[in-house]
Coordinates of C-alpha atoms in Angstrom, one line a residue:
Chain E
X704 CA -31.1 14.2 -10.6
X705 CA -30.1 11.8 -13.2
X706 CA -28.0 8.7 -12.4
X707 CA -26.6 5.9 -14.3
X708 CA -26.3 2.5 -13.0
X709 CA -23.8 -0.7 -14.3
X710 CA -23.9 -3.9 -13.0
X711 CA -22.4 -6.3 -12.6
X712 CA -19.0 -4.9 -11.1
X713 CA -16.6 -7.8 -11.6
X714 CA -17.1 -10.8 -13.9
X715 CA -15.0 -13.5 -14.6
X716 CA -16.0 -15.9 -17.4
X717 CA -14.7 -18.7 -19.6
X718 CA -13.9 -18.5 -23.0
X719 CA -17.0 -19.7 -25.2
X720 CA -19.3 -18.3 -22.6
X721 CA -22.2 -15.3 -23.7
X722 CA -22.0 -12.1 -22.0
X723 CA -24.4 -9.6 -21.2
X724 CA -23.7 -6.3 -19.3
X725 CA -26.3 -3.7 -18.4
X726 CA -26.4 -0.2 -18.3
X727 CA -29.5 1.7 -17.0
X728 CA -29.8 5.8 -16.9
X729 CA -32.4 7.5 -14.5
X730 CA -33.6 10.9 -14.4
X731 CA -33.7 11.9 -18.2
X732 CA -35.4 10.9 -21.5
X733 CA -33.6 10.4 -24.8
X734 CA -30.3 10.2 -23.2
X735 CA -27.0 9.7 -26.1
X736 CA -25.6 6.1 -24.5
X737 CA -22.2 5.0 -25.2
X738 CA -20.1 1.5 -24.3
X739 CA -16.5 2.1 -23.7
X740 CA -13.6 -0.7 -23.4
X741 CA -10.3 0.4 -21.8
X742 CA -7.5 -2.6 -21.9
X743 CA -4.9 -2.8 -19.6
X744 CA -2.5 0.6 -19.9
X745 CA -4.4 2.1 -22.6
X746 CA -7.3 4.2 -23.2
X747 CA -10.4 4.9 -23.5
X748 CA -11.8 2.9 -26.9
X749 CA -15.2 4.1 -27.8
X750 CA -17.1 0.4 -28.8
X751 CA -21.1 1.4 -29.6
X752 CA -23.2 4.6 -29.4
X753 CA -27.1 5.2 -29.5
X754 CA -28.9 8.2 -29.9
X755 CA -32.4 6.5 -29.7
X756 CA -34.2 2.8 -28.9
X757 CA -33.0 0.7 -31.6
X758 CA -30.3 2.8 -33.0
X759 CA -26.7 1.5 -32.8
X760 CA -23.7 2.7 -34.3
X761 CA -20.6 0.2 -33.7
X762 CA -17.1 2.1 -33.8
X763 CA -14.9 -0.8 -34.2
X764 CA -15.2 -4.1 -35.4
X765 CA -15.5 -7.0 -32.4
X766 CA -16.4 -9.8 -31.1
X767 CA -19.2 -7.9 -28.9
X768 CA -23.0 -6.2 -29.8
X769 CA -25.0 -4.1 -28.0
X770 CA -28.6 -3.3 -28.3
X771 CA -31.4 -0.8 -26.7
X772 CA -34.1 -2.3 -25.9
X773 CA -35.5 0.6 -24.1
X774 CA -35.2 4.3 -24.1
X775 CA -32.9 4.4 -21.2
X776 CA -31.7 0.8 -21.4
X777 CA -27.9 -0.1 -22.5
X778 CA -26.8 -4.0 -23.2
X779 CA -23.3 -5.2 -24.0
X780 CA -23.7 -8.6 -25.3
X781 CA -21.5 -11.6 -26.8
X782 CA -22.1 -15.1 -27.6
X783 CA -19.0 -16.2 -27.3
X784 CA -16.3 -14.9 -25.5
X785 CA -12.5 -14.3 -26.6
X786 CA -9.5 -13.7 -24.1
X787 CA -8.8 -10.4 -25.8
X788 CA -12.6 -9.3 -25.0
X789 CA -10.9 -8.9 -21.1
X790 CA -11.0 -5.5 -19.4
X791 CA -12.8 -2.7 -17.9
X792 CA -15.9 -1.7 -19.6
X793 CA -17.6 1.4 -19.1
X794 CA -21.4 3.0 -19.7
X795 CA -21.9 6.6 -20.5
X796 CA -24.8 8.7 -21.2
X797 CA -25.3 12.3 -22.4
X798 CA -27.7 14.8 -23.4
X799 CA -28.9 15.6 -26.6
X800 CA -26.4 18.3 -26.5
X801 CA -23.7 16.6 -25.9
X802 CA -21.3 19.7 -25.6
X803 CA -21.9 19.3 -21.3
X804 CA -19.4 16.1 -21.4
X805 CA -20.7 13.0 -21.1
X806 CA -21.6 10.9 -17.4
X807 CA -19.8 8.0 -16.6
X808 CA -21.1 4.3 -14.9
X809 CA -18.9 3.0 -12.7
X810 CA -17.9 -0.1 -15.0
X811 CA -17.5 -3.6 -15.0
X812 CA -14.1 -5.5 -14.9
X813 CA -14.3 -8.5 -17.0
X814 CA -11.9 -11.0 -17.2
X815 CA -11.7 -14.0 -20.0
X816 CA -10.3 -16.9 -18.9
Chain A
X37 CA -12.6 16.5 -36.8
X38 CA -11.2 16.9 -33.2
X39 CA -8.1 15.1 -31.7
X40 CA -6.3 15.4 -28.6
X41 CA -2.6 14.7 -27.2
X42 CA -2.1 14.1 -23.7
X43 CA 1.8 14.5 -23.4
X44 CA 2.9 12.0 -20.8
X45 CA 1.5 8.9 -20.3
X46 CA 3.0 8.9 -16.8
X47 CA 3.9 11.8 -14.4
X48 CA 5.1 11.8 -11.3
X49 CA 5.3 14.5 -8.8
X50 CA 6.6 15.2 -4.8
X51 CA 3.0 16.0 -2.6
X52 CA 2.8 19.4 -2.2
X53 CA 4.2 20.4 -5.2
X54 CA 2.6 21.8 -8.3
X55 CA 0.7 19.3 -10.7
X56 CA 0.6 20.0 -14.4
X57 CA -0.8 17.8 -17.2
X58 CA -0.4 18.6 -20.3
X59 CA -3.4 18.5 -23.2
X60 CA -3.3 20.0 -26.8
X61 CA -6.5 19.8 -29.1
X62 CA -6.7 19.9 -33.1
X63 CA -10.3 21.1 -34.0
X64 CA -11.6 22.4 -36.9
X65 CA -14.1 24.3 -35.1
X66 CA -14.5 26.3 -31.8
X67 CA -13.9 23.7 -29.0
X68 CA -15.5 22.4 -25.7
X69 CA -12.8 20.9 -23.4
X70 CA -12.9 19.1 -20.6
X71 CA -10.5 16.8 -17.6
X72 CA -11.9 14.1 -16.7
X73 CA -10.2 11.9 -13.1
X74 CA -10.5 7.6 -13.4
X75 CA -9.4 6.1 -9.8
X76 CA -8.8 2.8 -10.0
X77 CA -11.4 0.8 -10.6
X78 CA -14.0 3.2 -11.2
X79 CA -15.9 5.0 -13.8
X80 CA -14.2 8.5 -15.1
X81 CA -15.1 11.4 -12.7
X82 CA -15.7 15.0 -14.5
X83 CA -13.3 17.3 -13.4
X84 CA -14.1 20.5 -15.2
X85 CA -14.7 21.7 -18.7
X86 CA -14.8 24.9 -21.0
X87 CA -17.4 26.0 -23.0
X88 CA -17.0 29.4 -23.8
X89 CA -16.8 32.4 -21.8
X90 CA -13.7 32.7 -18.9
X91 CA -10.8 30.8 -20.1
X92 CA -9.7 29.8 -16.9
X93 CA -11.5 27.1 -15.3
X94 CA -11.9 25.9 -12.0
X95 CA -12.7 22.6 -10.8
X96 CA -13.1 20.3 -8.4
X97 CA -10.9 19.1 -5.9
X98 CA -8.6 22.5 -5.9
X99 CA -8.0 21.8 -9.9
X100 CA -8.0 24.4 -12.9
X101 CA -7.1 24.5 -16.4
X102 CA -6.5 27.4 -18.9
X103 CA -7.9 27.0 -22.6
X104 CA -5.4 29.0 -24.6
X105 CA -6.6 29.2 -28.5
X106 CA -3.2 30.5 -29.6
X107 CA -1.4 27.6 -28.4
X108 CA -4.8 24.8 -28.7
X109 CA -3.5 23.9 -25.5
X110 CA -6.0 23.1 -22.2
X111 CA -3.2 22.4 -19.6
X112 CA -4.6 21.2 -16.2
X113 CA -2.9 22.2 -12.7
X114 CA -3.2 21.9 -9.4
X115 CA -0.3 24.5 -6.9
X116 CA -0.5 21.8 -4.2
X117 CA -1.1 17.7 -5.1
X118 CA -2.5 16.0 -2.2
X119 CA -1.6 12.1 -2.6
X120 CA -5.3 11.7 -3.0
X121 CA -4.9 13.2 -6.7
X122 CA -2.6 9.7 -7.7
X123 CA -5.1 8.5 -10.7
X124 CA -5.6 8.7 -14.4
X125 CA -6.1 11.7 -15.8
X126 CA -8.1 12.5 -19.5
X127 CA -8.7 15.2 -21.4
X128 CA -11.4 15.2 -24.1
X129 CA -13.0 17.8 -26.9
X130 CA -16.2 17.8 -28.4
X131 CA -16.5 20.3 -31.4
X132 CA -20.0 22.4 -31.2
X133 CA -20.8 22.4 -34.5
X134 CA -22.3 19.3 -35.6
X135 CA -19.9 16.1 -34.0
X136 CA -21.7 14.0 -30.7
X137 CA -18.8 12.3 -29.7
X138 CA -16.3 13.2 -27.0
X139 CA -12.5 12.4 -28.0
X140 CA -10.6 11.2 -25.5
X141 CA -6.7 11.7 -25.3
X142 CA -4.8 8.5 -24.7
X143 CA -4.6 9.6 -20.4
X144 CA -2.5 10.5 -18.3
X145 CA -1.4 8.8 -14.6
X146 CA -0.8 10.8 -12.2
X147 CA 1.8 9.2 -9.4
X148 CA 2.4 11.7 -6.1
X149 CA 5.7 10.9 -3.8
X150 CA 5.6 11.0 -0.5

């Protein structure tokens, strides 16, 4: 069965610092990988999507990257963090049809300070 | 292009009595609808979802929603809430011709009263 793994689980971090979050699916090949941000009270905000190694498509303009590295491989990355870049960030994968919903990590609460 | 309106950010029902959350859907192509559940401080659960074929749905956890095309509405209930069903709710659509990317409505919270 496929799984999808996120680490770390909480982070707290200066302002200035780099980040890096990982994402890692199991199970399947190919797999559609998205990076999610949802703020305090509000949504979901979709922030980067790949459909292949190499292949990012940013959503929103940011402080924040991401790259894949590997085919089932996820990163979140900054060089230097903001206190707006706080909140609870979440990994999801799906198929190449995505019409079956999408999987979700369990996320990563990161807080600027 | 697909959209979705959660009506109610917050809703707030007595256990044991019914639970409805409202979602309506603007596609401009047959639809695939799902709920998904967040608890707090977790990752989004999958709740159920229409594709095609039976309009009602059933879930997990004793939920169901109905996709009604006349009315683009996907409305998700429960007869009986159980205090364990206090989270966020969302409801997303994905159009099957063409777009990869879920659309999430805004979410709802779901409070239950002793």
């Amino acid at each position: 069965s496929q799984t999808i793994h996120q680490w770390p689980a909480t982070l707290v971090q200066p302002v200035g610092s780099p980040l890096s979050l990982e994402c890692t699916v199991e199970g399947t090949s190919n797999p559609n990988l998205y990076w999610y941000r949802q703020a305090a009270g509000r949504g979901l905000q979709l922030l980067f999507y790949s459909v292949g190694i190499g292949q990012i498509s940013s959503e929103v303009p940011q402080n924040l990257s991401a790259s894949r590295p590997q085919d089932r491989q996820f990163i979140l990355s900054s060089k230097k963090l903001l206190l707006s870049d706080s909140g609870f960030y979440l990994c999801a994968w799906s198929g190449m049809d995505t019409n079956y919903g999408y999987t979700f990590g369990s996320g990563t609460r990161l807080t600027v300070v | 292009a697909q959209s979705v309106t959660q009506l109610g950010s917050h809703v707030s029902v007595s256990e044991g009595a019914l639970v409805l959350l409202r979602c309506n859907y603007s596609s401009s192509v047959p639809p695939y609808l799902f709920w998904y559940v967040q608890y707090p401080n977790q990752g989004l659960q999958l709740l159920l979802k229409y594709t095609t074929g039976a309009t009602l749905v059933k879930g997990i956890n004793g939920f169901e929603a109905e996709f009604k095309k006349s009315e683009t509405s996907f409305h998700l209930t429960k007869p009986s809430a159980h205090m364990s069903d206090a989270a966020e709710y969302f409801c997303a659509v994905i159009g099957i011709q063409g777009a990869q990317k879920l659309v999430f409505g805004q979410g709802t919270r779901l409070t239950i009263n002793p």
